[in-house]
Structure formats: structure tokens, C-alpha cells
mmCIF file of C-alpha atoms in Angstrom:
data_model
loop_
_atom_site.group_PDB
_atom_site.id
_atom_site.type_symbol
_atom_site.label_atom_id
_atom_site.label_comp_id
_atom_site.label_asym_id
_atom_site.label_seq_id
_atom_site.Cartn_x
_atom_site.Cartn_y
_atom_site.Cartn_z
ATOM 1 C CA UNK A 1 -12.716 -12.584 -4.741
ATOM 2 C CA UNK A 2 -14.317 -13.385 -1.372
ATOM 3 C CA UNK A 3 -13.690 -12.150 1.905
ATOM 4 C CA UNK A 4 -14.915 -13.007 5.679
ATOM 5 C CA UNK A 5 -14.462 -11.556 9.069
ATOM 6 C CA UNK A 6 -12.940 -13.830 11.084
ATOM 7 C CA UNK A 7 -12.931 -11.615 14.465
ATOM 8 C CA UNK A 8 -13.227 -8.692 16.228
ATOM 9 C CA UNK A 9 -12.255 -6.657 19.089
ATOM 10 C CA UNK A 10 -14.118 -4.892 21.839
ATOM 11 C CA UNK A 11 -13.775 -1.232 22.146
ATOM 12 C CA UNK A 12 -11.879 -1.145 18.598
ATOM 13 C CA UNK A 13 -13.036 -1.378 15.107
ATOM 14 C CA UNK A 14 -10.109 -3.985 14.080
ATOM 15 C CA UNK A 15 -11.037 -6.936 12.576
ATOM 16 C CA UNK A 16 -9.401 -9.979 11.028
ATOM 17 C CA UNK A 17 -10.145 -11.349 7.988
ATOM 18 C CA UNK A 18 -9.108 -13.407 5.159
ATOM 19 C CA UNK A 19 -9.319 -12.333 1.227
ATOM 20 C CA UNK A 20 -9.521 -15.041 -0.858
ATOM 21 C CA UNK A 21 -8.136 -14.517 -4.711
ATOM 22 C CA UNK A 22 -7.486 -17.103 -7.616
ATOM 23 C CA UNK A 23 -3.632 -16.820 -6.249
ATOM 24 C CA UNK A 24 -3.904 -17.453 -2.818
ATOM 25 C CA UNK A 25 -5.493 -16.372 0.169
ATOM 26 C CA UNK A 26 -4.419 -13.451 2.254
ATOM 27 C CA UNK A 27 -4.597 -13.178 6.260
ATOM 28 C CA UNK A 28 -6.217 -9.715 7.191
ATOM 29 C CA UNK A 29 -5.093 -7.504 8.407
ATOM 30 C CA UNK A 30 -1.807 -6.996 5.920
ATOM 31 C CA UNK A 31 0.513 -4.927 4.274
ATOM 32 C CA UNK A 32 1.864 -5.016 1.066
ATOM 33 C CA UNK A 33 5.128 -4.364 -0.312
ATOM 34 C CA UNK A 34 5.636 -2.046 -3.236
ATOM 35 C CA UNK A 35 6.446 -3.828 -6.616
ATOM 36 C CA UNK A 36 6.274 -0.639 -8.232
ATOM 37 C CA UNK A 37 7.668 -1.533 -11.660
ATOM 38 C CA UNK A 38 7.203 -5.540 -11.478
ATOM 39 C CA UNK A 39 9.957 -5.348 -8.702
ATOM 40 C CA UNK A 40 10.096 -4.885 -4.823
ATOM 41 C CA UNK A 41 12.584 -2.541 -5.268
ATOM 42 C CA UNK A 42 16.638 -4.341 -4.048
ATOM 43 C CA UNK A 43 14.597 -7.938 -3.195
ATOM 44 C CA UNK A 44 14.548 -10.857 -4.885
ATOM 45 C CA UNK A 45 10.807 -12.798 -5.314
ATOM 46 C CA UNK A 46 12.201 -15.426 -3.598
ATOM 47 C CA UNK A 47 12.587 -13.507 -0.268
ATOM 48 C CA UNK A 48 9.528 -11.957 -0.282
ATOM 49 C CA UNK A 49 8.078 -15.594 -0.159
ATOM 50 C CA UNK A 50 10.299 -17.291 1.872
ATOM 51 C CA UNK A 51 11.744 -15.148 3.942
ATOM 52 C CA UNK A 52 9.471 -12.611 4.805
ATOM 53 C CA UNK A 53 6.118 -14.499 3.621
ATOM 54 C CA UNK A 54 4.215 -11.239 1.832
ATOM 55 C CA UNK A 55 0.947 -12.678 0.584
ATOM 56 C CA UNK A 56 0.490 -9.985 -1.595
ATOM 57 C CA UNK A 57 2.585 -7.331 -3.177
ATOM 58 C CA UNK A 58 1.638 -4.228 -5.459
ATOM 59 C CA UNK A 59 2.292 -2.857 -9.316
ATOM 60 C CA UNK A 60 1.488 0.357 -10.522
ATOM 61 C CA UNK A 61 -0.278 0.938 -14.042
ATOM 62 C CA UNK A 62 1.847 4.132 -14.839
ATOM 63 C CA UNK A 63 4.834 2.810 -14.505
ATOM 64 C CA UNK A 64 4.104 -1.028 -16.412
ATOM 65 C CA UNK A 65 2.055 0.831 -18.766
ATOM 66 C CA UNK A 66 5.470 3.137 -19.821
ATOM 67 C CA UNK A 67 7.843 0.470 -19.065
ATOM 68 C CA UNK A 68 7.936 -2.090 -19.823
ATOM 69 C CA UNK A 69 4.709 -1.269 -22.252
ATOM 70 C CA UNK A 70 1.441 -3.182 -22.322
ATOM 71 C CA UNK A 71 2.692 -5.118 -25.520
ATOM 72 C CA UNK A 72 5.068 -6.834 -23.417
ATOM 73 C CA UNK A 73 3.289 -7.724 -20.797
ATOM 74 C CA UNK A 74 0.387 -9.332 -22.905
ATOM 75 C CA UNK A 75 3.061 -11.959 -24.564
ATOM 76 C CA UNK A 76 4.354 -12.185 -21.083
ATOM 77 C CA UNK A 77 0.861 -13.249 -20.137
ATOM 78 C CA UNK A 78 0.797 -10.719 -18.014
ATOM 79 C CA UNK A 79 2.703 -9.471 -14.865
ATOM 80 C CA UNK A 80 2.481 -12.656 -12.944
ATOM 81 C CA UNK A 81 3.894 -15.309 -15.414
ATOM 82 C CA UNK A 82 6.634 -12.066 -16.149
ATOM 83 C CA UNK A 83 8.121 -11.558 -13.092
ATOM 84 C CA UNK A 84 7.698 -15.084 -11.306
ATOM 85 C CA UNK A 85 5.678 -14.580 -9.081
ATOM 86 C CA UNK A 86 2.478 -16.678 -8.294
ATOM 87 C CA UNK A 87 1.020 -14.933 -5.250
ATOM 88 C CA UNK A 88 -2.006 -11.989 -5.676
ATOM 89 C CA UNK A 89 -0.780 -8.803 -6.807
ATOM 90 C CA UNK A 90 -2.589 -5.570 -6.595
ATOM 91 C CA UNK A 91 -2.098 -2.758 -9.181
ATOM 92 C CA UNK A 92 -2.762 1.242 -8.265
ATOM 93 C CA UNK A 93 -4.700 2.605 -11.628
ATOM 94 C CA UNK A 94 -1.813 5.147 -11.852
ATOM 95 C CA UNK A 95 -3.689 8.057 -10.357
ATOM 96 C CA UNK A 96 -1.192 9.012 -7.679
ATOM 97 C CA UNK A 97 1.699 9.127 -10.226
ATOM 98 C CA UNK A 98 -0.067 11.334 -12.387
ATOM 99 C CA UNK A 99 -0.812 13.870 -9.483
ATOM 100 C CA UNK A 100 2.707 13.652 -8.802
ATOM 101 C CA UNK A 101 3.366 15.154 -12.075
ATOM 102 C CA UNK A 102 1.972 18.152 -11.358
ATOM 103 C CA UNK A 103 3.760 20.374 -13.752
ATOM 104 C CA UNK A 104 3.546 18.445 -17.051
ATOM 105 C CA UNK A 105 -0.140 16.836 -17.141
ATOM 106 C CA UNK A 106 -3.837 18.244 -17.418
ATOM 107 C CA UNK A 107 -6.850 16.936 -15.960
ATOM 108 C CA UNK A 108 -10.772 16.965 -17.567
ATOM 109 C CA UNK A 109 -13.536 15.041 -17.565
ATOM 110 C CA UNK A 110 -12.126 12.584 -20.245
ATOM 111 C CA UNK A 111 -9.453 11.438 -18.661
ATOM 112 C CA UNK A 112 -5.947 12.344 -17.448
ATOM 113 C CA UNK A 113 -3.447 13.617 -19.947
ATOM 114 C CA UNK A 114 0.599 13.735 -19.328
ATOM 115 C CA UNK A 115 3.858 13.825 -20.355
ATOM 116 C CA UNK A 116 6.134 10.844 -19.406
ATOM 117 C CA UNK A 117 8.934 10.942 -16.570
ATOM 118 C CA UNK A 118 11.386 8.722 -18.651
ATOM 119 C CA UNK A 119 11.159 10.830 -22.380
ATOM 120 C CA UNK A 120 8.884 13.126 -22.240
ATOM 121 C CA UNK A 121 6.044 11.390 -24.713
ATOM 122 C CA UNK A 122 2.342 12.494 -24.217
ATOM 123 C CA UNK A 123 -0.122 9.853 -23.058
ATOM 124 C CA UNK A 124 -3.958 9.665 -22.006
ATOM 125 C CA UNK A 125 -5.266 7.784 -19.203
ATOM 126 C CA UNK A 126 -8.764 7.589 -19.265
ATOM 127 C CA UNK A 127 -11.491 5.600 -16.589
ATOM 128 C CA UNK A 128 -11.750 2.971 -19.252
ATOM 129 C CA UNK A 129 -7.979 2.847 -21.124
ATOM 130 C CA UNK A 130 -7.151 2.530 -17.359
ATOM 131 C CA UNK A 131 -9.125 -0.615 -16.832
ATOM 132 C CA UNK A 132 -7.965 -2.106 -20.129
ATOM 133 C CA UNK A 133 -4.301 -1.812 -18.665
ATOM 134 C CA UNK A 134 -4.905 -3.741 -15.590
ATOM 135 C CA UNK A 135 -6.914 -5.912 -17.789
ATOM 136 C CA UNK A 136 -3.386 -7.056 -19.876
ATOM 137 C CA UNK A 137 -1.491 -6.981 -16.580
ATOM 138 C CA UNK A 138 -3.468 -9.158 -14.885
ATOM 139 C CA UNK A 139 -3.141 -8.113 -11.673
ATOM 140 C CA UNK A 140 -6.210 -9.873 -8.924
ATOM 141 C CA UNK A 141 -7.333 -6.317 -7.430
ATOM 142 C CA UNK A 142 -7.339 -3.257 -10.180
ATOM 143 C CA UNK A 143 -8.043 0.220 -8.819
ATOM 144 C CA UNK A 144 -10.124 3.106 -10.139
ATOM 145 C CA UNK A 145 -8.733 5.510 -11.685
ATOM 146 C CA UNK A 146 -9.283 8.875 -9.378
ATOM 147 C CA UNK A 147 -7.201 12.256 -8.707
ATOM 148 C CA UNK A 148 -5.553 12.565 -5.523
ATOM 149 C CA UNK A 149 -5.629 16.067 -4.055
ATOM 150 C CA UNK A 150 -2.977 17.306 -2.068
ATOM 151 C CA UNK A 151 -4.023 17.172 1.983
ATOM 152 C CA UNK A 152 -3.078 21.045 1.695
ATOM 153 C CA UNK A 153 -6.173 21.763 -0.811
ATOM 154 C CA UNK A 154 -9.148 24.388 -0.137
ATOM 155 C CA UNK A 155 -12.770 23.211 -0.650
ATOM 156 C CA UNK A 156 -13.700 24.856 -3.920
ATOM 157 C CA UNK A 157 -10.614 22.343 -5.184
ATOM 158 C CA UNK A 158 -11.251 19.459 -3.209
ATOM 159 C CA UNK A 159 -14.733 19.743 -4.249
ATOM 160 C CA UNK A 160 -14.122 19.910 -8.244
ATOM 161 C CA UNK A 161 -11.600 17.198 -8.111
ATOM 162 C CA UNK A 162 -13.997 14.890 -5.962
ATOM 163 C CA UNK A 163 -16.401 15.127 -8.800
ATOM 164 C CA UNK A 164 -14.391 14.790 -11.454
ATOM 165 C CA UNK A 165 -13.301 11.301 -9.320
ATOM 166 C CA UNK A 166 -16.780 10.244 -9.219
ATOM 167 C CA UNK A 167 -17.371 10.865 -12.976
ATOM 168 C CA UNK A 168 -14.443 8.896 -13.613
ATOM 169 C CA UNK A 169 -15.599 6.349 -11.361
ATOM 170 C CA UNK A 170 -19.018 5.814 -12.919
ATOM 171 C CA UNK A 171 -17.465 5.282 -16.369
ATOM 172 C CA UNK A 172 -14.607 2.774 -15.113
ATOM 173 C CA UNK A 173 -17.222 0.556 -13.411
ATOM 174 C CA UNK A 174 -19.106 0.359 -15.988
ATOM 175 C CA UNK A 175 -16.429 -0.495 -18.457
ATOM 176 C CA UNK A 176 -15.001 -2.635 -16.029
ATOM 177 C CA UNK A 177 -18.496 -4.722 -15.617
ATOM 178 C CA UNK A 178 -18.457 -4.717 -19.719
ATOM 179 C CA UNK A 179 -14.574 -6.240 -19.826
ATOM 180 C CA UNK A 180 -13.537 -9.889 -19.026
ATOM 181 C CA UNK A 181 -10.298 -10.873 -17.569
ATOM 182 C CA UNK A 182 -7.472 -12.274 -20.049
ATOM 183 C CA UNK A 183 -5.389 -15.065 -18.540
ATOM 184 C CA UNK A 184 -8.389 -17.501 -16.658
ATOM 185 C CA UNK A 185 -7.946 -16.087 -13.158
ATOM 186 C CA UNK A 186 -10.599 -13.544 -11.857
ATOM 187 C CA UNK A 187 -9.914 -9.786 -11.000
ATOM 188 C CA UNK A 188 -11.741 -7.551 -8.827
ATOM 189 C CA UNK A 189 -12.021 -3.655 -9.202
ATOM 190 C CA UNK A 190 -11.939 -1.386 -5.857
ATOM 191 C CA UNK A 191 -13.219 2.106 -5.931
ATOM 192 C CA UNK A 192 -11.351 5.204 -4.501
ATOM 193 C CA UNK A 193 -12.889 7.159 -1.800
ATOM 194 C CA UNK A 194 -11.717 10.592 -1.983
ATOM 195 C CA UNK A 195 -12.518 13.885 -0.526
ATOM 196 C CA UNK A 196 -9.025 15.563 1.245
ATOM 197 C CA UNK A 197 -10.051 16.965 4.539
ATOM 198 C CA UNK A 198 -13.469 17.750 4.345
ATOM 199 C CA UNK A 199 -16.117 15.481 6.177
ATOM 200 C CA UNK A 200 -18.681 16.065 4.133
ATOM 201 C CA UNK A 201 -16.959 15.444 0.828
ATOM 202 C CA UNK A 202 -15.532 12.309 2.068
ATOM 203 C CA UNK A 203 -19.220 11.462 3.757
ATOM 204 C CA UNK A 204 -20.838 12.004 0.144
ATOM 205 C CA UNK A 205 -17.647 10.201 -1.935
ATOM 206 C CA UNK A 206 -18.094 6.942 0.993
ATOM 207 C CA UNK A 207 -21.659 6.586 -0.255
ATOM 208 C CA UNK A 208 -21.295 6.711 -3.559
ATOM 209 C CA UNK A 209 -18.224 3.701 -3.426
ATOM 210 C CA UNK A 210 -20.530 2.014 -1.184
ATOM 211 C CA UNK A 211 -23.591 1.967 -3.488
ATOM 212 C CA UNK A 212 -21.324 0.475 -6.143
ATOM 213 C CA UNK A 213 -20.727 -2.801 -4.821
ATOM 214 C CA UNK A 214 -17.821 -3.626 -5.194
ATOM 215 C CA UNK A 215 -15.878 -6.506 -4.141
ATOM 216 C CA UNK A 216 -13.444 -4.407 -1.888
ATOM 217 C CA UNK A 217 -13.144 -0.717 -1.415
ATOM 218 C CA UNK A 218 -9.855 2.092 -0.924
ATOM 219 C CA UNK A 219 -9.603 5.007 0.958
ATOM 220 C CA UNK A 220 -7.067 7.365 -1.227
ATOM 221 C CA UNK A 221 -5.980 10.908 -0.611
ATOM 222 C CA UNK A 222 -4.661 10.413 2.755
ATOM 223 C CA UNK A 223 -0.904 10.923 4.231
ATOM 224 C CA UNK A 224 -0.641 13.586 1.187
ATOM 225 C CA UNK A 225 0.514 16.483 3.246
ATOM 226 C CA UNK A 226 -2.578 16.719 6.246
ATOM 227 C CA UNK A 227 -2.014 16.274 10.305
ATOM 228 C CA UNK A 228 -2.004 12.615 11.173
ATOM 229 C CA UNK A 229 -5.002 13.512 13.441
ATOM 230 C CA UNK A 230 -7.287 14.352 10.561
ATOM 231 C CA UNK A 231 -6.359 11.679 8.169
ATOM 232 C CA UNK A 232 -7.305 9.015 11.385
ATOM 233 C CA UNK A 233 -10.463 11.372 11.433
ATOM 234 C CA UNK A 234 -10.930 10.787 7.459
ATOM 235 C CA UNK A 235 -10.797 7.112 7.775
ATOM 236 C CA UNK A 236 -13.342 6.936 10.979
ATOM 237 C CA UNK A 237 -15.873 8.994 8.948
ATOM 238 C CA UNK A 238 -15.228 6.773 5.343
ATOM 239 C CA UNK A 239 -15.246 3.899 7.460
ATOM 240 C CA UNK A 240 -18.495 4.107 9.404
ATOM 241 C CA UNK A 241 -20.596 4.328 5.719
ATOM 242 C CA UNK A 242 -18.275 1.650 3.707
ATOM 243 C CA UNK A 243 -19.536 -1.662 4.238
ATOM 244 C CA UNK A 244 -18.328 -4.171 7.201
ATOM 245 C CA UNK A 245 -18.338 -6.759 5.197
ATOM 246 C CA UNK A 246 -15.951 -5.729 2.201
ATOM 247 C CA UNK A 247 -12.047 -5.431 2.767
ATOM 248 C CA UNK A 248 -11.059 -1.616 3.379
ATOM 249 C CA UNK A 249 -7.817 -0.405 1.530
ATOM 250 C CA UNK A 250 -5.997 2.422 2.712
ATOM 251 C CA UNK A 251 -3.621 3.481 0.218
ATOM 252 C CA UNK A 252 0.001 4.537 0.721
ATOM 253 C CA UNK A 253 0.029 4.513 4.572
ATOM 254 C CA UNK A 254 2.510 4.963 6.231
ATOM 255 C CA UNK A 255 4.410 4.438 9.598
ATOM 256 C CA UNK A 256 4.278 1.465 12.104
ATOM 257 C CA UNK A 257 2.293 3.833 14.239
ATOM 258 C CA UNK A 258 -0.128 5.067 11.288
ATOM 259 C CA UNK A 259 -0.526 1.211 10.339
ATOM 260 C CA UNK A 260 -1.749 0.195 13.611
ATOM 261 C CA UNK A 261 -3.791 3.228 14.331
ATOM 262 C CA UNK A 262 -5.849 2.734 11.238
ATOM 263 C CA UNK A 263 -6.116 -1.561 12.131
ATOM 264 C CA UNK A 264 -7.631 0.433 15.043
ATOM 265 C CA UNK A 265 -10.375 1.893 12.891
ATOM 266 C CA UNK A 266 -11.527 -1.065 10.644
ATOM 267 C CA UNK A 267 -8.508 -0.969 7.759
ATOM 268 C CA UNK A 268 -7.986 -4.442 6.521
ATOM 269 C CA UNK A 269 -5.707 -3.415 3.917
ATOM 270 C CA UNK A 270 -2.194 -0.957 3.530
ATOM 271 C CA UNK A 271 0.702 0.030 1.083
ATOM 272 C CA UNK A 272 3.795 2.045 1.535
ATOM 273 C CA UNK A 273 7.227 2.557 -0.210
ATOM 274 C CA UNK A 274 8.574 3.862 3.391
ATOM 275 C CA UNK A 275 10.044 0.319 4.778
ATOM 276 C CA UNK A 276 12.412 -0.041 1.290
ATOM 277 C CA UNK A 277 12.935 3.580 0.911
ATOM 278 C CA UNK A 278 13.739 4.818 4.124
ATOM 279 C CA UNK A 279 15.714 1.023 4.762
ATOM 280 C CA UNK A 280 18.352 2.730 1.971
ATOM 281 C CA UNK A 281 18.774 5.542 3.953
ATOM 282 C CA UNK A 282 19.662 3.791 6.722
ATOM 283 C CA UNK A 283 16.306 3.876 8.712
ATOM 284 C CA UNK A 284 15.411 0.434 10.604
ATOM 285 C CA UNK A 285 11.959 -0.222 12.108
ATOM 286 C CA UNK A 286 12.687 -2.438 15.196
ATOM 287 C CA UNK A 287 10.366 -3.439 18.333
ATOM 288 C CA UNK A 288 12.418 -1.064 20.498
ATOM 289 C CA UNK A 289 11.798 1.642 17.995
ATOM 290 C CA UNK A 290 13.850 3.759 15.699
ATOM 291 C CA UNK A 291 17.660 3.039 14.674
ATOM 292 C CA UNK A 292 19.557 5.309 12.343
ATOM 293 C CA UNK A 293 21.978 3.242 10.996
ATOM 294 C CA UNK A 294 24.568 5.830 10.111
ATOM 295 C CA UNK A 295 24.656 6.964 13.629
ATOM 296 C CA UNK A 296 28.453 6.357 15.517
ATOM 297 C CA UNK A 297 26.530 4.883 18.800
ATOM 298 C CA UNK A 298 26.362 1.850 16.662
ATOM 299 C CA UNK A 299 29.906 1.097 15.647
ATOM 300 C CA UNK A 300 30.944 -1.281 18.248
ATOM 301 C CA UNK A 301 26.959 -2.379 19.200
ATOM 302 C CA UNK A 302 27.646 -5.947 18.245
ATOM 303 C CA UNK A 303 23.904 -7.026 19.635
ATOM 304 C CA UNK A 304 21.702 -7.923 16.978
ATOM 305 C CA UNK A 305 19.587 -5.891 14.836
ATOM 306 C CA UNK A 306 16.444 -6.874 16.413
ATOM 307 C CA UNK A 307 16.547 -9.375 18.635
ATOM 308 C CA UNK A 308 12.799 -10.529 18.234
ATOM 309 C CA UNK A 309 12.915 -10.737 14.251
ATOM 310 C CA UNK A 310 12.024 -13.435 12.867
ATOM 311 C CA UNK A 311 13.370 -12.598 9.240
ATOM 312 C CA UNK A 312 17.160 -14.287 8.446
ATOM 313 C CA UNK A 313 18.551 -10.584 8.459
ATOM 314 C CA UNK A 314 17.650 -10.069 12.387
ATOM 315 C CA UNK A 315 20.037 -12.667 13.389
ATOM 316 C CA UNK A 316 22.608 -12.817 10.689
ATOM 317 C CA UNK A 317 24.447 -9.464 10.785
ATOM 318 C CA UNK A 318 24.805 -6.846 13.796
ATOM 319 C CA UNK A 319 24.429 -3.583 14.149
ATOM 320 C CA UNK A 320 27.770 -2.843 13.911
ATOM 321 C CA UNK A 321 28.135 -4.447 10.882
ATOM 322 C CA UNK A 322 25.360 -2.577 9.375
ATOM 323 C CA UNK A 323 26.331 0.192 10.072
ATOM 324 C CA UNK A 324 29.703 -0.145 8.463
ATOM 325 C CA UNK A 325 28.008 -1.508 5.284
ATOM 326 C CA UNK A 326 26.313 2.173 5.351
ATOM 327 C CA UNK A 327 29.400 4.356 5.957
ATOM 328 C CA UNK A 328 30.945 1.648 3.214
ATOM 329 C CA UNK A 329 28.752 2.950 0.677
ATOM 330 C CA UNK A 330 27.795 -0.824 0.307
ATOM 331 C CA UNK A 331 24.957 -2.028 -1.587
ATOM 332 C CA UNK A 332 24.667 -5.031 1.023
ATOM 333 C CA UNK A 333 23.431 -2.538 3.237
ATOM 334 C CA UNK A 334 20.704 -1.363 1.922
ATOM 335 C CA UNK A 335 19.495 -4.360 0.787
ATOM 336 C CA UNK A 336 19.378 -5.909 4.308
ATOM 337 C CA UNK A 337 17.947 -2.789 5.803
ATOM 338 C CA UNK A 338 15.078 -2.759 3.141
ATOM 339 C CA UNK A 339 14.288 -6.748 4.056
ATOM 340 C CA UNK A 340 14.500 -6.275 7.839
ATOM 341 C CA UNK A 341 12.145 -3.036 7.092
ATOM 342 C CA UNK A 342 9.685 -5.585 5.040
ATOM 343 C CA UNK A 343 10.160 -8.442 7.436
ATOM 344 C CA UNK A 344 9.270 -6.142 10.648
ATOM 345 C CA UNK A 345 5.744 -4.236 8.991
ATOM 346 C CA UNK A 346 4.579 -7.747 8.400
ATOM 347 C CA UNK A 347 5.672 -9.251 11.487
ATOM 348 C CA UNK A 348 3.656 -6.590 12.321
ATOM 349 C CA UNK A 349 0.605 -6.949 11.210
ATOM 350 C CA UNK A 350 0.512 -10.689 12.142
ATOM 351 C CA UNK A 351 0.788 -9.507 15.573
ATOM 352 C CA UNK A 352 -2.027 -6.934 14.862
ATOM 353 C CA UNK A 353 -3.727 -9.925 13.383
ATOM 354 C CA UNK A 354 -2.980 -12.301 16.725
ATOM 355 C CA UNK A 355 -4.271 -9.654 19.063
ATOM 356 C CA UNK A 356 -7.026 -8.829 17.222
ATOM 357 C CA UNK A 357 -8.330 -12.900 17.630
ATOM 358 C CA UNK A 358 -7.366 -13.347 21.236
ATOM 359 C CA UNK A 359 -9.441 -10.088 21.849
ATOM 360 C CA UNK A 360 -6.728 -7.705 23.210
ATOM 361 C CA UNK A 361 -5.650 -5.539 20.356
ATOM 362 C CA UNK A 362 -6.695 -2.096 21.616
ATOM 363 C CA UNK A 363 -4.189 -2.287 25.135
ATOM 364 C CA UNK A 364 -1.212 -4.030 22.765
ATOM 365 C CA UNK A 365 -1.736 -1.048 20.700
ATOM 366 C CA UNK A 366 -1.716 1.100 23.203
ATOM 367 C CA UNK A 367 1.712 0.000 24.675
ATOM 368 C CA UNK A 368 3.193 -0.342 20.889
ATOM 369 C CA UNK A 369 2.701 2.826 19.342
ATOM 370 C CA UNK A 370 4.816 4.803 22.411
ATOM 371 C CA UNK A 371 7.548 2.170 21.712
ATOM 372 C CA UNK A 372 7.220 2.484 18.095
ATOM 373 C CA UNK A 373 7.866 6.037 17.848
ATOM 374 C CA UNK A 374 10.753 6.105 20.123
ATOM 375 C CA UNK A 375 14.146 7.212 18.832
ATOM 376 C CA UNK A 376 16.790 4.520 19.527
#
């Protein structure tokens, strides 16, 4: 994998970049849409390329790994050649998922042991068994496998679970360093910075990623329960020790507003499930702000969705329309909610991206984020 600053901007941190991979090269900075299971959930491949144009999209080892198993995927030939799709694909190591199950799994210093959401089996995921996984799926950026602390935690836990990270960390490197890829295209392994809250557990965790190496780098633990304000604080401490020239991943972030405000501090790369999820619910991200779909004020708004789209959805179908799609109960809805959603985070970031060149980034974000969190 390579990667190369294109720009900068004055009196910001944003940058953009470019990340080249064996399947394609990907414009910084970008988000990427949530595959979690080998599927953007309610979108067909074919949108997400043509219609939207994500460059890269994400899988998640827990989920694969459980279903539909690793034997599968290895006579698939891994996730790529299984789902269709021949763009880069980034996998979490499964880490978040297992903190989610925080009544039925146990954590030591071998690995991460739990009971599975779908029948209950027992499994082990361990630093290297984690690696192996990514390894038969295939995916072009693999992720270390780390604990994720809720934003909520006290020290004496943030600092146990930071070094039982590190540990982890330290024996997942290694094994990936000892492990070649399966299917001829190269993969690249991206340490978790972790820490919660604390500045001087996230200070310490930064320095060890950095000394690693690696190709590319994530900041985890974030948007997991703790005031906006300090998780923009986490990433401008993390950020000033990680190195400038390695893509920075934030993980599972977040709003429109969130997005740009970490562009802002040096973030090159960002995830969420929020545009699909909260799409089915009815929530549209527009450039004038906020739109519940469900609402009444928009059964007779025959205007478009959003006017300066540039997805098919924004022009096809009104708001009124939506919106009776919604009441409806239909499944149309939510599946051009959750592609308008997509279409608008990375019209989004190209935007970011544009400003970002012609040296202007920091007043356009400015003036976006109060019309981004407005309430339409």
C-alpha cells in the first residue's frame, strides 16, 4: 500500500491524499460504507460503484468469521471474488463486536473469548487467529485486534484494557510480519490507538502504534459514549505523535459534522453504519440539513430531496413521495433513504477533499457544520 499527501490547508490540519492498494486507488479524504457481513446493508454493489462511486467499503471479521465461516470464504477466494466486488475493502479485526457483547464474552491476555449472537457457540479470537481470518478474507487493510472501552470508563479500567491492547498488538504484528497474503494481491495491517479519555493513555498508546510502522494507522475507542468535545480532543493529541505521512483511520465516526471536524484535525480515513441505519428510520442528510422523513410538513413538499445531489435518488423521487413510502411501510423507502444517505457523506468528503486543494477548507467548514446540524 502507498500513500502521498497531495495538499494541505493553512490554519487546519486537513490534508488530501491518495491511498494506493492492489484494487484501486482511493482519493483522501473518504468515507467508507459499512459492508458489515459482505453486504452494504439494502444496496446493491452495483450502486455503490456507479451511482454513488465508494472507493472503498468495509467487512467485519466477527461477523464473516461466524457467517458465512472462513471455509467458505477460502473456496470463494476470499471476500472479493464472493461478493463481486473488485474495489479495496477494509475489514475491522472484530474487536468492537466483541465489546458489544458485553454480557457473554471474557477478556485475558490470550485473546478474546465469546459466545456467538446467532447460536450461542463459544469461540476464541486471539491477536494471531485474528490475523489468519483477514488473511482467508482477503481484505487490502486488516485491523488489529484491540478492546474498545466504553467512553464512560474510569482510569484504573482504561488503563488495564490499554495494556492488554498493546500486548495484543505486539503479538498480531508480529504474526502478521510472519504470514503472507493468499490470493496474489497485497494487504496491509493498521494498528489501533486506544486509550478512552485520558491524554496520557492515548499519548503513550500513539507512540507505541507509531514506533510500529505500519503502513496506515486507526484511532479506535472514540464516539463510544464521551462528549464530542473530548473525542475531537482525543484525536488532536493521537494525531500530533502518529506520523504525517501514513493515512489516519478514525473508526466508526459519525455525523456530517463529526466527519468534517476530524478532516479538520488530520483524519484521512472514516466508517459509520449511521447514513444506512438512520436512512431506514427515515433520517436524510441533505445540504440544508436534517429531514425526518416521517414528519407531515412533507406530505405535499413536492421539491426534491436535495436539490444539489448528485446521486440518481436526489432527482428521481420527492419528498413527498418519500415520505409516503415511509408511512407505507415500504421497503422502497428505505432503500432510497439509505443511498441518498451514502451518496451525500461522500459527496461530502469530495467537497472536503476540493476545499482542502484550493486552500479554503477551514471557512467552508466553518459555514457547513451550522448548516449541517440544522433541523429541517
Amino acid at each position: 500500500m502507498e500513500f502521498k499527501i497531495e495538499a494541505t490547508c493553512p490554519h487546519s490540519q486537513a490534508r488530501a491524499g491518495e491511498i494506493k492498494t492492489d484494487h484501486g486507488t482511493i482519493p483522501t479524504p473518504i468515507f467508507m460504507p459499512v459492508g458489515t457481513v459482505g453486504s452494504v446493508k439494502g444496496i446493491h454493489q452495483r450502486e455503490l460503484k456507479e451511482d454513488i462511486d465508494a472507493k472503498i467499503i468495509l467487512g467485519n471479521t466477527y461477523h464473516l468469521y461466524l457467517r458465512p465461516g472462513l471455509e467458505i470464504l477460502g473456496k470463494a477466494g476470499g471476500l472479493h471474488q464472493f461478493m463481486g466486488w473488485d474495489r479495496p475493502i477494509l475489514t475491522d479485526s472484530g474487536g468492537f463486536q466483541v465489546f458489544s457483547l458485553a454480557g457473554c464474552r471474557k477478556l485475558s491476555e490470550e485473546g478474546a473469548k465469546f459466545q456467538s449472537h446467532i447460536d450461542g457457540s463459544r469461540h476464541l479470537f486471539t491477536p494471531e487467529n485474528v490475523v489468519d481470518t483477514q488473511r482467508i478474507i482477503g481484505s487490502d487493510i486488516m485491523m488489529a485486534l484491540d478492546e474498545c472501552p466504553p467512553g464512560t470508563s474510569d482510569y484504573s479500567y482504561a488503563r488495564k484494557s490499554l495494556d492488554l491492547t498493546k500486548g495484543w498488538l505486539e503479538r498480531g504484528w508480529k504474526h502478521f510480519n510472519e504470514t503472507t497474503p493468499l490470493y496474489g494481491h497485497s494487504q496491509a495491517f493498521f494498528p489501533i490507538v486506544q486509550g478512552c479519555v485520558y491524554p496520557d493513555l492515548r499519548k503513550e498508546a500513539a507512540a507505541h502504534v507509531a514506533g510500529l510502522g505500519a503502513e496506515g494507522n486507526a484511532i479506535g475507542g472514540l464516539a463510544v459514549g464521551e462528549p464530542a468535545e473530548k473525542m475531537y480532543e482525543m484525536i488532536e493529541i493521537v494525531n500530533d505523535i502518529l506520523p504525517e505521512d501514513k493515512p489516519r483511520y478514525l473508526m466508526g465516526v459519525g455525523t456530517p459534522v463529526n466527519i468534517l471536524e476530524a478532516i479538520d484535525r488530520g483524519i484521512d480515513m472514516m466508517d459509520c453504519v449511521m447514513p444506512t441505519r438512520n436512512g431506514r428510520n427515515g433520517m436524510l442528510f441533505t445540504a440544508k440539513g436534517i429531514m425526518n422523513m416521517k414528519n407531515l410538513k412533507w406530505a405535499d413538499d413536492f421539491s426534491e430531496l436535495d436539490p444539489e445531489g448528485e446521486t440518481w435518488v436526489d432527482h428521481a423521487y420527492s419528498k413527498a413521495y418519500l415520505r409516503h413510502l415511509f408511512v407505507s411501510g415500504e421497503l422502497l423507502a428505505m432503500h432510497i433513504a439509505s443511498i441518498h444517505n451514502l451518496g451525500f457523506y461522500l459527496r461530502l468528503v469530495r467537497m472536503a477533499r476540493k476545499h482542502i486543494i484550493h486552500g479554503d477548507f477551514k471557512d467552508w467548514k466553518e459555514e457547513m457544520i451550522v448548516t449541517l446540524s440544522r433541523r429541517l
